[in-house]
mmCIF file of C-alpha atoms and ligand atoms in Angstrom:
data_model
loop_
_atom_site.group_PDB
_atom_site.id
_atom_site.type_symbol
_atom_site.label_atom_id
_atom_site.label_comp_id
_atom_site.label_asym_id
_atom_site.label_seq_id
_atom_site.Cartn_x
_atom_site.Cartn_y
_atom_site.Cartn_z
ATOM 1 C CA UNK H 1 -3.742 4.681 -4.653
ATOM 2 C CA UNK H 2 -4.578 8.374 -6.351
ATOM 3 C CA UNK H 3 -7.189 6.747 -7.714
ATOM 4 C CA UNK H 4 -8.774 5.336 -4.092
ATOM 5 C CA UNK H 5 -7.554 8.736 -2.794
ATOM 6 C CA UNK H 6 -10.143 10.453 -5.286
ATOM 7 C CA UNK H 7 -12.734 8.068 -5.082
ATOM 8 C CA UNK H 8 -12.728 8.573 -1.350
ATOM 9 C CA UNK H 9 -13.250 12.159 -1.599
ATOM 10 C CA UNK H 10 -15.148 13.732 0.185
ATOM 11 C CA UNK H 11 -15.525 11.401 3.001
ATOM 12 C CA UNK H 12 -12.087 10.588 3.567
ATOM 13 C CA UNK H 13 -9.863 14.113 4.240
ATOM 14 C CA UNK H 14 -7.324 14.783 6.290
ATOM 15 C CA UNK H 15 -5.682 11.432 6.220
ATOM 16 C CA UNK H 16 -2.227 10.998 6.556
ATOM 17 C CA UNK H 17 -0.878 8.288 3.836
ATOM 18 C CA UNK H 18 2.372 6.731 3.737
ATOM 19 C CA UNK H 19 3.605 4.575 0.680
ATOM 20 C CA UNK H 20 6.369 2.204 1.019
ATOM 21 C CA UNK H 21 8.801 1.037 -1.328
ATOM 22 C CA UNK H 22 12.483 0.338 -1.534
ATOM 23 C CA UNK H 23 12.321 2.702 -4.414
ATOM 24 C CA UNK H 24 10.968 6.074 -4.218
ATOM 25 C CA UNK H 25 7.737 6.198 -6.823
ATOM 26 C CA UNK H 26 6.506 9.340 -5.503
ATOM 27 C CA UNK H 27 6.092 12.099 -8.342
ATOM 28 C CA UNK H 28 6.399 15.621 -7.419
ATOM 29 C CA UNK H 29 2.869 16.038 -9.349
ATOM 30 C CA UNK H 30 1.265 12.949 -8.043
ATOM 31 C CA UNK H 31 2.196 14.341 -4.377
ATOM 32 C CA UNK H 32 0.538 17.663 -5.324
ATOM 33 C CA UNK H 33 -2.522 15.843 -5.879
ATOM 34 C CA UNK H 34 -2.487 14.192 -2.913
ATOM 35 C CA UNK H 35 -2.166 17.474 -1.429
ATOM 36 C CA UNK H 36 -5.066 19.006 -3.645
ATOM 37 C CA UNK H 37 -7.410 16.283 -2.250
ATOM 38 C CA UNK H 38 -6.662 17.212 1.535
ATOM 39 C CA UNK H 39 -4.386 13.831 1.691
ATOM 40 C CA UNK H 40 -1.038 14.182 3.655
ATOM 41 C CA UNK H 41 1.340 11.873 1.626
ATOM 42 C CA UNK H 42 5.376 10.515 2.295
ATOM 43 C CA UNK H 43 7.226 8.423 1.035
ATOM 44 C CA UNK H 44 9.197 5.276 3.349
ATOM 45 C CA UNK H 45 12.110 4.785 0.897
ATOM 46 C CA UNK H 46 12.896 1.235 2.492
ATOM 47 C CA UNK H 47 12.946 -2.688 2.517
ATOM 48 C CA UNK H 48 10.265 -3.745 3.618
ATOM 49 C CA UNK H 49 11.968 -6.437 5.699
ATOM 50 C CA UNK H 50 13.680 -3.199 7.553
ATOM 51 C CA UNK H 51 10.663 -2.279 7.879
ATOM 52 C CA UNK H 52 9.289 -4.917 9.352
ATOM 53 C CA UNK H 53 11.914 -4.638 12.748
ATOM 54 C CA UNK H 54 10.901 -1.050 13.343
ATOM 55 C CA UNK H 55 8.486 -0.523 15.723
ATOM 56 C CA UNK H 56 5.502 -2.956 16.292
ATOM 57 C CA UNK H 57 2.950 -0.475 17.734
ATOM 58 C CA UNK H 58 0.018 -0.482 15.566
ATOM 59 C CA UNK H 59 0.341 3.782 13.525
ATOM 60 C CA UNK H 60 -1.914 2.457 10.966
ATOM 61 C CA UNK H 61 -5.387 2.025 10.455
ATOM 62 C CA UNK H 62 -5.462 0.546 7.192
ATOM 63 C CA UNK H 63 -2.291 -1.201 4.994
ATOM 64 C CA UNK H 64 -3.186 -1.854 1.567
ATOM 65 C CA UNK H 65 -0.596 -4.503 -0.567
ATOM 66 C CA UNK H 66 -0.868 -3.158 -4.591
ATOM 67 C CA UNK H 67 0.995 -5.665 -6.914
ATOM 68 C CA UNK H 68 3.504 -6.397 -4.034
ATOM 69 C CA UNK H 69 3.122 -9.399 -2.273
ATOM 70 C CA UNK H 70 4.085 -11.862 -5.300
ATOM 71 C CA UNK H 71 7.194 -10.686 -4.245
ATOM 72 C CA UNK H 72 7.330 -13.195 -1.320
ATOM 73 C CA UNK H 73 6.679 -16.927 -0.693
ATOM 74 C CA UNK H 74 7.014 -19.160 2.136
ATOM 75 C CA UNK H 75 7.846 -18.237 5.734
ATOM 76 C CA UNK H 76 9.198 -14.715 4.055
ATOM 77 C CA UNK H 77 5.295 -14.012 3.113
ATOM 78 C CA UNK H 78 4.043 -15.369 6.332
ATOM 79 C CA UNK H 79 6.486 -12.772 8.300
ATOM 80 C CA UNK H 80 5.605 -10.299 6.272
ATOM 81 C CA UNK H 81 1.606 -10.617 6.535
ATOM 82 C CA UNK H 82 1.935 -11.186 10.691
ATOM 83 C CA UNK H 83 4.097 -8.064 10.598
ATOM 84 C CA UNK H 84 1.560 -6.159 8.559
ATOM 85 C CA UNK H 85 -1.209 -7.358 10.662
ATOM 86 C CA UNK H 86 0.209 -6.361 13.758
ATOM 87 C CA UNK H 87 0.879 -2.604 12.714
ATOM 88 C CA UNK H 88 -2.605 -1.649 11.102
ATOM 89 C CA UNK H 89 -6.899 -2.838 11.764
ATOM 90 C CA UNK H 90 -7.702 -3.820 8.160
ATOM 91 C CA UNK H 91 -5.040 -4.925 5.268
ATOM 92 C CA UNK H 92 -6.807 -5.073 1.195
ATOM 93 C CA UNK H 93 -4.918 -6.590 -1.425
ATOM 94 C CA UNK H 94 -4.885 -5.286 -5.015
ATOM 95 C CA UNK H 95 -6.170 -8.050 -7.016
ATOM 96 C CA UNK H 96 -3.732 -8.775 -9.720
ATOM 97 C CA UNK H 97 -4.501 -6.215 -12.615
ATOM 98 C CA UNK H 98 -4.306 -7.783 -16.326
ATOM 99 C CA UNK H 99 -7.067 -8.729 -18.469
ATOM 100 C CA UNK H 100 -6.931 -12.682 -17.793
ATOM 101 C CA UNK H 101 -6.818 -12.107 -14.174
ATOM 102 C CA UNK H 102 -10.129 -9.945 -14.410
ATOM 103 C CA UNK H 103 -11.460 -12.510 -16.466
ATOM 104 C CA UNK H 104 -10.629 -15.755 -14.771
ATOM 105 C CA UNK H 105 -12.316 -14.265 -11.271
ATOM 106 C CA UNK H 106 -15.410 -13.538 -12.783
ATOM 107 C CA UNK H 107 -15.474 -16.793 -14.309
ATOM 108 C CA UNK H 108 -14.417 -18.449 -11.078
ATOM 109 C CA UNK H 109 -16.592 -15.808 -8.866
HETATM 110 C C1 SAM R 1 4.750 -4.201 -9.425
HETATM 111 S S1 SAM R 1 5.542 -2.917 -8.489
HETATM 112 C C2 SAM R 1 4.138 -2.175 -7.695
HETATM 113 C C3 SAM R 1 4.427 -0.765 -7.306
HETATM 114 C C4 SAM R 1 3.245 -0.050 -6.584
HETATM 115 N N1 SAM R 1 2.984 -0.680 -5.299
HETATM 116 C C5 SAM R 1 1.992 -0.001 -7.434
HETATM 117 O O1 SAM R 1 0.969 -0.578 -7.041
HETATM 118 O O2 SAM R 1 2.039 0.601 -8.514
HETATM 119 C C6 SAM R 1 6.294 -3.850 -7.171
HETATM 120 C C7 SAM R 1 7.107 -2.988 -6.231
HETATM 121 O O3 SAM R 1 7.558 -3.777 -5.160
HETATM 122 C C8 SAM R 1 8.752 -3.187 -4.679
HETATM 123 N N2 SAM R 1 9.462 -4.145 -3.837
HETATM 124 C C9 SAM R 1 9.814 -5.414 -4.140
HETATM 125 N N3 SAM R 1 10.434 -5.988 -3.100
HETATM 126 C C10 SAM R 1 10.458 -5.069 -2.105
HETATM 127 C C11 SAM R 1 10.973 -5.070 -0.780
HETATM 128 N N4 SAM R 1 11.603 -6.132 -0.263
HETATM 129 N N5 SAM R 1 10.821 -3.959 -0.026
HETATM 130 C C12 SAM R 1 10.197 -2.852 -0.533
HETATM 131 N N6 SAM R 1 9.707 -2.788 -1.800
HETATM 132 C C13 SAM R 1 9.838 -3.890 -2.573
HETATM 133 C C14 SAM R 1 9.485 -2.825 -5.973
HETATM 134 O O4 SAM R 1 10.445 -1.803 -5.754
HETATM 135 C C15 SAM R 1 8.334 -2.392 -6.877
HETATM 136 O O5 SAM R 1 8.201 -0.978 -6.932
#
């Protein structure tokens, strides 16, 4: 997400980015960098199912999924994708990130 972050720059400033996980994967030096690119970051230390029965105004304008939703199958998944829809206008997935993966979608592409 650093990486999008600094891609992003200098159009994107000022935004205010929130990363969820049930554990908390936020370095002290990858926050500063947020920081250093005008980003305000925090960390939701949380289940994402918890998540999911907070509030169901929409807070977010974008959600991006990064090597997280292999986590889920079946009417599980489906929860979770309705609940992400209904909270933010856009949702990206990460495509998965090894080699083979890269390799089979360009030859399937
Ligand atoms: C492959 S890691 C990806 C971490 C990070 N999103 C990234 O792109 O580097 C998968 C993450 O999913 C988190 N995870 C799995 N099930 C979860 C759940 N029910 N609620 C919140 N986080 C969960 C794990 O803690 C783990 O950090």
């Amino acid at each position: 997400m650093l990486a999008v972050a600094r891609s992003l720059r200098p159009r994107w400033s000022g935004v205010e980015l929130t990363l969820l996980d049930r554990v908390d994967l936020l370095a002290d030096d990858t926050r500063e960098a947020y920081r250093r690119l005008g980003w305000d970051v925090r960390s939701q230390c949380m289940d994402v199912m918890n998540w999911l029965r907070m509030d169901a105004e929409a807070p977010y304008d974008l959600a991006i999924a990064s090597l997280f939703l292999h986590h889920f199958e079946g009417p599980t998944l489906e929860s979770l994708l309705r609940g992400i829809a209904s909270r933010q206008r856009l949702h990206c997935q990460r495509p998965r990130r090894d080699r083979s993966a890269a390799s089979q979608r360009s030859a399937s592409d």
